[in-house]
Amino acid sequence: MKTLKYFHHAIWVSCAGLAIAAVLGGSAGLWAAFNLALLETSLSFDNAVVNASILRHWDKRWQQRFLVWGMIVAVFGMRVLFPLVIVAIIAHAPPLPGPFSVYEWISSGQWPASDVLTMAIVAPQRYATTLQSAHIEVMAFGGTFLLQVFWHFFLNQNKESHWLRPLERAMQQLGRLEMAGVVLTLLILLALASALPLPEAWRLLVAGVWGLIAYTVVNGISALMGQDSSVVRAGWGGFIYLELLDASFSFDGVLGAFALTRNIFLIAIGLGIGAMFVRSFTLMLVDKGTLSELRYLEHGAFWAIGALAVVMLIAPIAEVPDAATGGIAAVLIILAALHSWHANRKDRREGRG
């Protein structure tokens, strides 16, 4: 029961959300929202571990701000507004109806389909196709951002513990080179771009560079605020960093959701429920100090981030099923947890001796 208390809000949101999904789409809508919630939760456990590894360094006030305000950004910002903005940029249309649309509706009795939200409701197939056309940019931006997060952890000179020791020690030594993570990321982007036709290659490179810029700017905000660059600490810089990190995790889920349904409201409900459970997992990991008890769990989550980053970056070239991506992440985290348990047991046994 003590563990269940962390999931009270997620359970209530799930019940309400699934009820709304049933009203909107009947049994088919309920099934789609349920599957989306299940998929989002199972694929995002590594996100919860990484969030917890950062939040444990924050005070209670900023933890609560991220868990409350961050929830609003995660559900409405990333699952609803972000796709609308992407389609608006591509279609050169306003994302939401303006006051003139309402006036035109009142005057003529017909709602003008000039904004993206209306397109998503009355022409969901066109909306989904338009959003999917930005697949290269979204995957390159998110994959690059996550790859920088991966490098930041493993190239860190202050990193004291290692899970996959030979490999992680070698990466730490590589981190002694100035801007090693940036150079490695640019080399990967150039290699991937060489396998694409010129227009697609240019789109991948531009989006990847913007992902690199976004990470550098957000990470630099913490330094400007006088925070330790090796740990993302509480403050607006850390809050923005975590929100962008959370967004990068959700990119593939938002695009992949259209394989189950074209209804943006069902997508928002399903992915929103999943996001709630990710927040609950995060809070539980922080409060219980699980990362301190399972010493390699954090390492496993960052290896999972690296795997997700690679999958996102190669997505324009080769399609990898979501199940495979989630499976890789799950295996890495489970192996890290089991190895931590074995190491703790060994330490206790030697201590008794």
PDB file of N, CA, C and O in Angstrom, residues 185-251:
ATOM      1  N   THR A 185      29.095  13.641 -31.951  1.00  0.00           N
ATOM      2  CA  THR A 185      27.735  13.797 -32.467  1.00  0.00           C
ATOM      3  C   THR A 185      27.748  14.313 -33.902  1.00  0.00           C
ATOM      4  O   THR A 185      27.002  13.811 -34.758  1.00  0.00           O
ATOM      5  N   LEU A 186      28.572  15.293 -34.190  1.00  0.00           N
ATOM      6  CA  LEU A 186      28.654  15.826 -35.550  1.00  0.00           C
ATOM      7  C   LEU A 186      29.149  14.767 -36.530  1.00  0.00           C
ATOM      8  O   LEU A 186      28.664  14.684 -37.671  1.00  0.00           O
ATOM      9  N   LEU A 187      30.110  13.950 -36.114  1.00  0.00           N
ATOM     10  CA  LEU A 187      30.598  12.874 -36.981  1.00  0.00           C
ATOM     11  C   LEU A 187      29.479  11.868 -37.283  1.00  0.00           C
ATOM     12  O   LEU A 187      29.342  11.390 -38.413  1.00  0.00           O
ATOM     13  N   ILE A 188      28.681  11.548 -36.266  1.00  0.00           N
ATOM     14  CA  ILE A 188      27.561  10.617 -36.464  1.00  0.00           C
ATOM     15  C   ILE A 188      26.532  11.221 -37.416  1.00  0.00           C
ATOM     16  O   ILE A 188      26.023  10.541 -38.323  1.00  0.00           O
ATOM     17  N   LEU A 189      26.218  12.503 -37.235  1.00  0.00           N
ATOM     18  CA  LEU A 189      25.257  13.163 -38.124  1.00  0.00           C
ATOM     19  C   LEU A 189      25.760  13.179 -39.566  1.00  0.00           C
ATOM     20  O   LEU A 189      24.992  12.924 -40.507  1.00  0.00           O
ATOM     21  N   LEU A 190      27.041  13.451 -39.758  1.00  0.00           N
ATOM     22  CA  LEU A 190      27.608  13.470 -41.113  1.00  0.00           C
ATOM     23  C   LEU A 190      27.570  12.085 -41.744  1.00  0.00           C
ATOM     24  O   LEU A 190      27.267  11.936 -42.939  1.00  0.00           O
ATOM     25  N   ALA A 191      27.870  11.051 -40.942  1.00  0.00           N
ATOM     26  CA  ALA A 191      27.837   9.679 -41.460  1.00  0.00           C
ATOM     27  C   ALA A 191      26.420   9.288 -41.867  1.00  0.00           C
ATOM     28  O   ALA A 191      26.210   8.667 -42.921  1.00  0.00           O
ATOM     29  N   LEU A 192      25.434   9.652 -41.059  1.00  0.00           N
ATOM     30  CA  LEU A 192      24.047   9.329 -41.381  1.00  0.00           C
ATOM     31  C   LEU A 192      23.572  10.109 -42.601  1.00  0.00           C
ATOM     32  O   LEU A 192      22.857   9.572 -43.454  1.00  0.00           O
ATOM     33  N   ALA A 193      23.965  11.377 -42.684  1.00  0.00           N
ATOM     34  CA  ALA A 193      23.550  12.208 -43.815  1.00  0.00           C
ATOM     35  C   ALA A 193      24.102  11.680 -45.135  1.00  0.00           C
ATOM     36  O   ALA A 193      23.456  11.795 -46.177  1.00  0.00           O
ATOM     37  N   SER A 194      25.282  11.073 -45.084  1.00  0.00           N
ATOM     38  CA  SER A 194      25.892  10.546 -46.316  1.00  0.00           C
ATOM     39  C   SER A 194      25.102   9.385 -46.901  1.00  0.00           C
ATOM     40  O   SER A 194      25.273   9.037 -48.079  1.00  0.00           O
ATOM     41  N   ALA A 195      24.237   8.772 -46.093  1.00  0.00           N
ATOM     42  CA  ALA A 195      23.435   7.632 -46.565  1.00  0.00           C
ATOM     43  C   ALA A 195      22.070   8.070 -47.097  1.00  0.00           C
ATOM     44  O   ALA A 195      21.272   7.220 -47.495  1.00  0.00           O
ATOM     45  N   LEU A 196      21.807   9.378 -47.114  1.00  0.00           N
ATOM     46  CA  LEU A 196      20.511   9.891 -47.557  1.00  0.00           C
ATOM     47  C   LEU A 196      20.670  10.739 -48.813  1.00  0.00           C
ATOM     48  O   LEU A 196      21.750  11.298 -49.068  1.00  0.00           O
ATOM     49  N   PRO A 197      19.621  10.858 -49.611  1.00  0.00           N
ATOM     50  CA  PRO A 197      19.648  11.814 -50.730  1.00  0.00           C
ATOM     51  C   PRO A 197      19.878  13.235 -50.191  1.00  0.00           C
ATOM     52  O   PRO A 197      19.562  13.530 -49.043  1.00  0.00           O
ATOM     53  N   LEU A 198      20.386  14.097 -51.031  1.00  0.00           N
ATOM     54  CA  LEU A 198      20.808  15.424 -50.591  1.00  0.00           C
ATOM     55  C   LEU A 198      19.726  16.218 -49.857  1.00  0.00           C
ATOM     56  O   LEU A 198      19.999  16.773 -48.788  1.00  0.00           O
ATOM     57  N   PRO A 199      18.469  16.295 -50.354  1.00  0.00           N
ATOM     58  CA  PRO A 199      17.460  17.078 -49.617  1.00  0.00           C
ATOM     59  C   PRO A 199      17.208  16.544 -48.217  1.00  0.00           C
ATOM     60  O   PRO A 199      17.141  17.311 -47.252  1.00  0.00           O
ATOM     61  N   GLU A 200      17.057  15.201 -48.100  1.00  0.00           N
ATOM     62  CA  GLU A 200      16.827  14.603 -46.786  1.00  0.00           C
ATOM     63  C   GLU A 200      18.047  14.737 -45.887  1.00  0.00           C
ATOM     64  O   GLU A 200      17.925  14.956 -44.671  1.00  0.00           O
ATOM     65  N   ALA A 201      19.247  14.635 -46.483  1.00  0.00           N
ATOM     66  CA  ALA A 201      20.485  14.783 -45.707  1.00  0.00           C
ATOM     67  C   ALA A 201      20.582  16.177 -45.107  1.00  0.00           C
ATOM     68  O   ALA A 201      20.976  16.349 -43.945  1.00  0.00           O
ATOM     69  N   TRP A 202      20.221  17.184 -45.890  1.00  0.00           N
ATOM     70  CA  TRP A 202      20.268  18.566 -45.409  1.00  0.00           C
ATOM     71  C   TRP A 202      19.285  18.773 -44.265  1.00  0.00           C
ATOM     72  O   TRP A 202      19.593  19.428 -43.275  1.00  0.00           O
ATOM     73  N   ARG A 203      18.074  18.195 -44.398  1.00  0.00           N
ATOM     74  CA  ARG A 203      17.062  18.312 -43.336  1.00  0.00           C
ATOM     75  C   ARG A 203      17.559  17.668 -42.041  1.00  0.00           C
ATOM     76  O   ARG A 203      17.387  18.219 -40.952  1.00  0.00           O
ATOM     77  N   LEU A 204      18.182  16.505 -42.158  1.00  0.00           N
ATOM     78  CA  LEU A 204      18.704  15.818 -40.974  1.00  0.00           C
ATOM     79  C   LEU A 204      19.808  16.627 -40.303  1.00  0.00           C
ATOM     80  O   LEU A 204      19.839  16.773 -39.075  1.00  0.00           O
ATOM     81  N   LEU A 205      20.735  17.163 -41.110  1.00  0.00           N
ATOM     82  CA  LEU A 205      21.858  17.919 -40.549  1.00  0.00           C
ATOM     83  C   LEU A 205      21.377  19.195 -39.855  1.00  0.00           C
ATOM     84  O   LEU A 205      21.831  19.513 -38.751  1.00  0.00           O
ATOM     85  N   VAL A 206      20.473  19.926 -40.489  1.00  0.00           N
ATOM     86  CA  VAL A 206      19.993  21.181 -39.902  1.00  0.00           C
ATOM     87  C   VAL A 206      19.272  20.915 -38.585  1.00  0.00           C
ATOM     88  O   VAL A 206      19.514  21.581 -37.565  1.00  0.00           O
ATOM     89  N   ALA A 207      18.376  19.923 -38.586  1.00  0.00           N
ATOM     90  CA  ALA A 207      17.641  19.600 -37.356  1.00  0.00           C
ATOM     91  C   ALA A 207      18.585  19.087 -36.277  1.00  0.00           C
ATOM     92  O   ALA A 207      18.427  19.414 -35.092  1.00  0.00           O
ATOM     93  N   GLY A 208      19.572  18.281 -36.662  1.00  0.00           N
ATOM     94  CA  GLY A 208      20.544  17.771 -35.698  1.00  0.00           C
ATOM     95  C   GLY A 208      21.362  18.886 -35.067  1.00  0.00           C
ATOM     96  O   GLY A 208      21.600  18.888 -33.855  1.00  0.00           O
ATOM     97  N   VAL A 209      21.775  19.843 -35.889  1.00  0.00           N
ATOM     98  CA  VAL A 209      22.544  20.983 -35.364  1.00  0.00           C
ATOM     99  C   VAL A 209      21.684  21.798 -34.405  1.00  0.00           C
ATOM    100  O   VAL A 209      22.167  22.265 -33.354  1.00  0.00           O
ATOM    101  N   TRP A 210      20.400  21.963 -34.714  1.00  0.00           N
ATOM    102  CA  TRP A 210      19.519  22.686 -33.797  1.00  0.00           C
ATOM    103  C   TRP A 210      19.347  21.926 -32.481  1.00  0.00           C
ATOM    104  O   TRP A 210      19.251  22.534 -31.415  1.00  0.00           O
ATOM    105  N   GLY A 211      19.298  20.602 -32.548  1.00  0.00           N
ATOM    106  CA  GLY A 211      19.256  19.808 -31.325  1.00  0.00           C
ATOM    107  C   GLY A 211      20.508  19.999 -30.494  1.00  0.00           C
ATOM    108  O   GLY A 211      20.449  20.100 -29.256  1.00  0.00           O
ATOM    109  N   LEU A 212      21.640  20.075 -31.172  1.00  0.00           N
ATOM    110  CA  LEU A 212      22.917  20.317 -30.495  1.00  0.00           C
ATOM    111  C   LEU A 212      22.942  21.701 -29.864  1.00  0.00           C
ATOM    112  O   LEU A 212      23.390  21.876 -28.717  1.00  0.00           O
ATOM    113  N   ILE A 213      22.442  22.689 -30.582  1.00  0.00           N
ATOM    114  CA  ILE A 213      22.389  24.056 -30.059  1.00  0.00           C
ATOM    115  C   ILE A 213      21.465  24.130 -28.849  1.00  0.00           C
ATOM    116  O   ILE A 213      21.792  24.760 -27.832  1.00  0.00           O
ATOM    117  N   ALA A 214      20.305  23.479 -28.954  1.00  0.00           N
ATOM    118  CA  ALA A 214      19.344  23.510 -27.848  1.00  0.00           C
ATOM    119  C   ALA A 214      19.959  22.921 -26.584  1.00  0.00           C
ATOM    120  O   ALA A 214      19.820  23.490 -25.493  1.00  0.00           O
ATOM    121  N   TYR A 215      20.645  21.799 -26.721  1.00  0.00           N
ATOM    122  CA  TYR A 215      21.275  21.183 -25.547  1.00  0.00           C
ATOM    123  C   TYR A 215      22.348  22.099 -24.973  1.00  0.00           C
ATOM    124  O   TYR A 215      22.434  22.299 -23.755  1.00  0.00           O
ATOM    125  N   THR A 216      23.190  22.669 -25.832  1.00  0.00           N
ATOM    126  CA  THR A 216      24.289  23.524 -25.374  1.00  0.00           C
ATOM    127  C   THR A 216      23.760  24.763 -24.663  1.00  0.00           C
ATOM    128  O   THR A 216      24.278  25.162 -23.613  1.00  0.00           O
ATOM    129  N   VAL A 217      22.693  25.381 -25.214  1.00  0.00           N
ATOM    130  CA  VAL A 217      22.123  26.585 -24.608  1.00  0.00           C
ATOM    131  C   VAL A 217      21.516  26.278 -23.251  1.00  0.00           C
ATOM    132  O   VAL A 217      21.785  26.965 -22.255  1.00  0.00           O
ATOM    133  N   VAL A 218      20.706  25.209 -23.194  1.00  0.00           N
ATOM    134  CA  VAL A 218      20.042  24.872 -21.931  1.00  0.00           C
ATOM    135  C   VAL A 218      21.053  24.457 -20.880  1.00  0.00           C
ATOM    136  O   VAL A 218      20.955  24.841 -19.710  1.00  0.00           O
ATOM    137  N   ASN A 219      22.058  23.688 -21.284  1.00  0.00           N
ATOM    138  CA  ASN A 219      23.096  23.287 -20.339  1.00  0.00           C
ATOM    139  C   ASN A 219      23.910  24.493 -19.885  1.00  0.00           C
ATOM    140  O   ASN A 219      24.364  24.561 -18.736  1.00  0.00           O
ATOM    141  N   GLY A 220      24.077  25.467 -20.785  1.00  0.00           N
ATOM    142  CA  GLY A 220      24.832  26.653 -20.431  1.00  0.00           C
ATOM    143  C   GLY A 220      24.090  27.574 -19.481  1.00  0.00           C
ATOM    144  O   GLY A 220      24.719  28.336 -18.740  1.00  0.00           O
ATOM    145  N   ILE A 221      22.750  27.515 -19.499  1.00  0.00           N
ATOM    146  CA  ILE A 221      21.964  28.350 -18.585  1.00  0.00           C
ATOM    147  C   ILE A 221      22.305  28.014 -17.144  1.00  0.00           C
ATOM    148  O   ILE A 221      22.433  28.910 -16.291  1.00  0.00           O
ATOM    149  N   SER A 222      22.483  26.725 -16.852  1.00  0.00           N
ATOM    150  CA  SER A 222      22.845  26.314 -15.494  1.00  0.00           C
ATOM    151  C   SER A 222      24.201  26.890 -15.093  1.00  0.00           C
ATOM    152  O   SER A 222      24.401  27.333 -13.960  1.00  0.00           O
ATOM    153  N   ALA A 223      25.150  26.886 -16.045  1.00  0.00           N
ATOM    154  CA  ALA A 223      26.472  27.435 -15.751  1.00  0.00           C
ATOM    155  C   ALA A 223      26.401  28.934 -15.495  1.00  0.00           C
ATOM    156  O   ALA A 223      27.063  29.463 -14.597  1.00  0.00           O
ATOM    157  N   LEU A 224      25.562  29.637 -16.267  1.00  0.00           N
ATOM    158  CA  LEU A 224      25.412  31.077 -16.073  1.00  0.00           C
ATOM    159  C   LEU A 224      24.795  31.407 -14.720  1.00  0.00           C
ATOM    160  O   LEU A 224      25.051  32.463 -14.150  1.00  0.00           O
ATOM    161  N   MET A 225      24.009  30.466 -14.212  1.00  0.00           N
ATOM    162  CA  MET A 225      23.380  30.659 -12.905  1.00  0.00           C
ATOM    163  C   MET A 225      24.284  30.206 -11.765  1.00  0.00           C
ATOM    164  O   MET A 225      23.863  30.144 -10.613  1.00  0.00           O
ATOM    165  N   GLY A 226      25.511  29.837 -12.111  1.00  0.00           N
ATOM    166  CA  GLY A 226      26.464  29.465 -11.073  1.00  0.00           C
ATOM    167  C   GLY A 226      26.273  28.077 -10.528  1.00  0.00           C
ATOM    168  O   GLY A 226      26.682  27.779  -9.411  1.00  0.00           O
ATOM    169  N   GLN A 227      25.650  27.179 -11.308  1.00  0.00           N
ATOM    170  CA  GLN A 227      25.410  25.828 -10.856  1.00  0.00           C
ATOM    171  C   GLN A 227      26.519  24.906 -11.333  1.00  0.00           C
ATOM    172  O   GLN A 227      27.211  25.181 -12.309  1.00  0.00           O
ATOM    173  N   ASP A 228      26.669  23.779 -10.638  1.00  0.00           N
ATOM    174  CA  ASP A 228      27.667  22.781 -10.983  1.00  0.00           C
ATOM    175  C   ASP A 228      27.306  22.163 -12.320  1.00  0.00           C
ATOM    176  O   ASP A 228      26.224  21.606 -12.485  1.00  0.00           O
ATOM    177  N   SER A 229      28.193  22.258 -13.306  1.00  0.00           N
ATOM    178  CA  SER A 229      27.886  21.756 -14.638  1.00  0.00           C
ATOM    179  C   SER A 229      27.826  20.240 -14.701  1.00  0.00           C
ATOM    180  O   SER A 229      27.281  19.680 -15.646  1.00  0.00           O
ATOM    181  N   SER A 230      28.382  19.553 -13.705  1.00  0.00           N
ATOM    182  CA  SER A 230      28.356  18.085 -13.725  1.00  0.00           C
ATOM    183  C   SER A 230      27.030  17.539 -13.240  1.00  0.00           C
ATOM    184  O   SER A 230      26.697  16.387 -13.473  1.00  0.00           O
ATOM    185  N   VAL A 231      26.223  18.360 -12.555  1.00  0.00           N
ATOM    186  CA  VAL A 231      24.919  17.945 -12.061  1.00  0.00           C
ATOM    187  C   VAL A 231      23.912  19.045 -12.397  1.00  0.00           C
ATOM    188  O   VAL A 231      24.160  20.211 -12.115  1.00  0.00           O
ATOM    189  N   VAL A 232      22.806  18.671 -13.020  1.00  0.00           N
ATOM    190  CA  VAL A 232      21.773  19.650 -13.336  1.00  0.00           C
ATOM    191  C   VAL A 232      20.967  19.909 -12.074  1.00  0.00           C
ATOM    192  O   VAL A 232      20.175  19.087 -11.648  1.00  0.00           O
ATOM    193  N   ARG A 233      21.201  21.067 -11.437  1.00  0.00           N
ATOM    194  CA  ARG A 233      20.596  21.347 -10.142  1.00  0.00           C
ATOM    195  C   ARG A 233      19.304  22.149 -10.289  1.00  0.00           C
ATOM    196  O   ARG A 233      18.933  22.591 -11.380  1.00  0.00           O
ATOM    197  N   ALA A 234      18.629  22.318  -9.162  1.00  0.00           N
ATOM    198  CA  ALA A 234      17.337  22.999  -9.152  1.00  0.00           C
ATOM    199  C   ALA A 234      17.473  24.430  -9.643  1.00  0.00           C
ATOM    200  O   ALA A 234      18.507  25.079  -9.464  1.00  0.00           O
ATOM    201  N   GLY A 235      16.433  24.930 -10.250  1.00  0.00           N
ATOM    202  CA  GLY A 235      16.414  26.280 -10.790  1.00  0.00           C
ATOM    203  C   GLY A 235      15.754  26.251 -12.154  1.00  0.00           C
ATOM    204  O   GLY A 235      15.409  25.192 -12.698  1.00  0.00           O
ATOM    205  N   TRP A 236      15.558  27.440 -12.730  1.00  0.00           N
ATOM    206  CA  TRP A 236      14.890  27.499 -14.023  1.00  0.00           C
ATOM    207  C   TRP A 236      15.703  26.821 -15.111  1.00  0.00           C
ATOM    208  O   TRP A 236      15.148  26.223 -16.041  1.00  0.00           O
ATOM    209  N   GLY A 237      17.039  26.919 -15.028  1.00  0.00           N
ATOM    210  CA  GLY A 237      17.877  26.232 -16.006  1.00  0.00           C
ATOM    211  C   GLY A 237      17.663  24.731 -15.963  1.00  0.00           C
ATOM    212  O   GLY A 237      17.502  24.071 -16.993  1.00  0.00           O
ATOM    213  N   GLY A 238      17.661  24.176 -14.748  1.00  0.00           N
ATOM    214  CA  GLY A 238      17.424  22.749 -14.602  1.00  0.00           C
ATOM    215  C   GLY A 238      16.026  22.354 -15.028  1.00  0.00           C
ATOM    216  O   GLY A 238      15.816  21.295 -15.626  1.00  0.00           O
ATOM    217  N   PHE A 239      15.039  23.213 -14.721  1.00  0.00           N
ATOM    218  CA  PHE A 239      13.652  22.931 -15.097  1.00  0.00           C
ATOM    219  C   PHE A 239      13.508  22.854 -16.614  1.00  0.00           C
ATOM    220  O   PHE A 239      12.898  21.916 -17.152  1.00  0.00           O
ATOM    221  N   ILE A 240      14.096  23.837 -17.319  1.00  0.00           N
ATOM    222  CA  ILE A 240      14.025  23.848 -18.788  1.00  0.00           C
ATOM    223  C   ILE A 240      14.751  22.632 -19.355  1.00  0.00           C
ATOM    224  O   ILE A 240      14.283  21.988 -20.309  1.00  0.00           O
ATOM    225  N   TYR A 241      15.902  22.296 -18.769  1.00  0.00           N
ATOM    226  CA  TYR A 241      16.665  21.129 -19.215  1.00  0.00           C
ATOM    227  C   TYR A 241      15.819  19.861 -19.111  1.00  0.00           C
ATOM    228  O   TYR A 241      15.740  19.060 -20.055  1.00  0.00           O
ATOM    229  N   LEU A 242      15.169  19.659 -17.964  1.00  0.00           N
ATOM    230  CA  LEU A 242      14.356  18.457 -17.771  1.00  0.00           C
ATOM    231  C   LEU A 242      13.153  18.436 -18.708  1.00  0.00           C
ATOM    232  O   LEU A 242      12.757  17.370 -19.191  1.00  0.00           O
ATOM    233  N   GLU A 243      12.561  19.590 -18.979  1.00  0.00           N
ATOM    234  CA  GLU A 243      11.413  19.635 -19.876  1.00  0.00           C
ATOM    235  C   GLU A 243      11.835  19.273 -21.298  1.00  0.00           C
ATOM    236  O   GLU A 243      11.124  18.539 -22.000  1.00  0.00           O
ATOM    237  N   LEU A 244      12.985  19.785 -21.740  1.00  0.00           N
ATOM    238  CA  LEU A 244      13.466  19.427 -23.074  1.00  0.00           C
ATOM    239  C   LEU A 244      13.844  17.951 -23.143  1.00  0.00           C
ATOM    240  O   LEU A 244      13.615  17.278 -24.152  1.00  0.00           O
ATOM    241  N   LEU A 245      14.441  17.446 -22.069  1.00  0.00           N
ATOM    242  CA  LEU A 245      14.778  16.027 -22.008  1.00  0.00           C
ATOM    243  C   LEU A 245      13.512  15.186 -22.084  1.00  0.00           C
ATOM    244  O   LEU A 245      13.437  14.200 -22.838  1.00  0.00           O
ATOM    245  N   ASP A 246      12.503  15.582 -21.322  1.00  0.00           N
ATOM    246  CA  ASP A 246      11.225  14.882 -21.329  1.00  0.00           C
ATOM    247  C   ASP A 246      10.594  14.936 -22.715  1.00  0.00           C
ATOM    248  O   ASP A 246      10.021  13.952 -23.199  1.00  0.00           O
ATOM    249  N   ALA A 247      10.707  16.091 -23.359  1.00  0.00           N
ATOM    250  CA  ALA A 247      10.151  16.240 -24.704  1.00  0.00           C
ATOM    251  C   ALA A 247      10.844  15.322 -25.692  1.00  0.00           C
ATOM    252  O   ALA A 247      10.203  14.681 -26.538  1.00  0.00           O
ATOM    253  N   SER A 248      12.174  15.231 -25.603  1.00  0.00           N
ATOM    254  CA  SER A 248      12.931  14.376 -26.516  1.00  0.00           C
ATOM    255  C   SER A 248      12.517  12.920 -26.380  1.00  0.00           C
ATOM    256  O   SER A 248      12.458  12.178 -27.366  1.00  0.00           O
ATOM    257  N   PHE A 249      12.245  12.492 -25.146  1.00  0.00           N
ATOM    258  CA  PHE A 249      11.778  11.130 -24.930  1.00  0.00           C
ATOM    259  C   PHE A 249      10.432  10.885 -25.613  1.00  0.00           C
ATOM    260  O   PHE A 249      10.125   9.757 -26.009  1.00  0.00           O
ATOM    261  N   SER A 250       9.606  11.920 -25.703  1.00  0.00           N
ATOM    262  CA  SER A 250       8.230  11.730 -26.177  1.00  0.00           C
ATOM    263  C   SER A 250       8.086  11.855 -27.683  1.00  0.00           C
ATOM    264  O   SER A 250       7.024  11.523 -28.225  1.00  0.00           O
ATOM    265  N   PHE A 251       9.116  12.340 -28.399  1.00  0.00           N
ATOM    266  CA  PHE A 251       8.983  12.569 -29.833  1.00  0.00           C
ATOM    267  C   PHE A 251       8.537  11.320 -30.586  1.00  0.00           C
ATOM    268  O   PHE A 251       7.609  11.349 -31.386  1.00  0.00           O
TER     269      PHE A 251
END
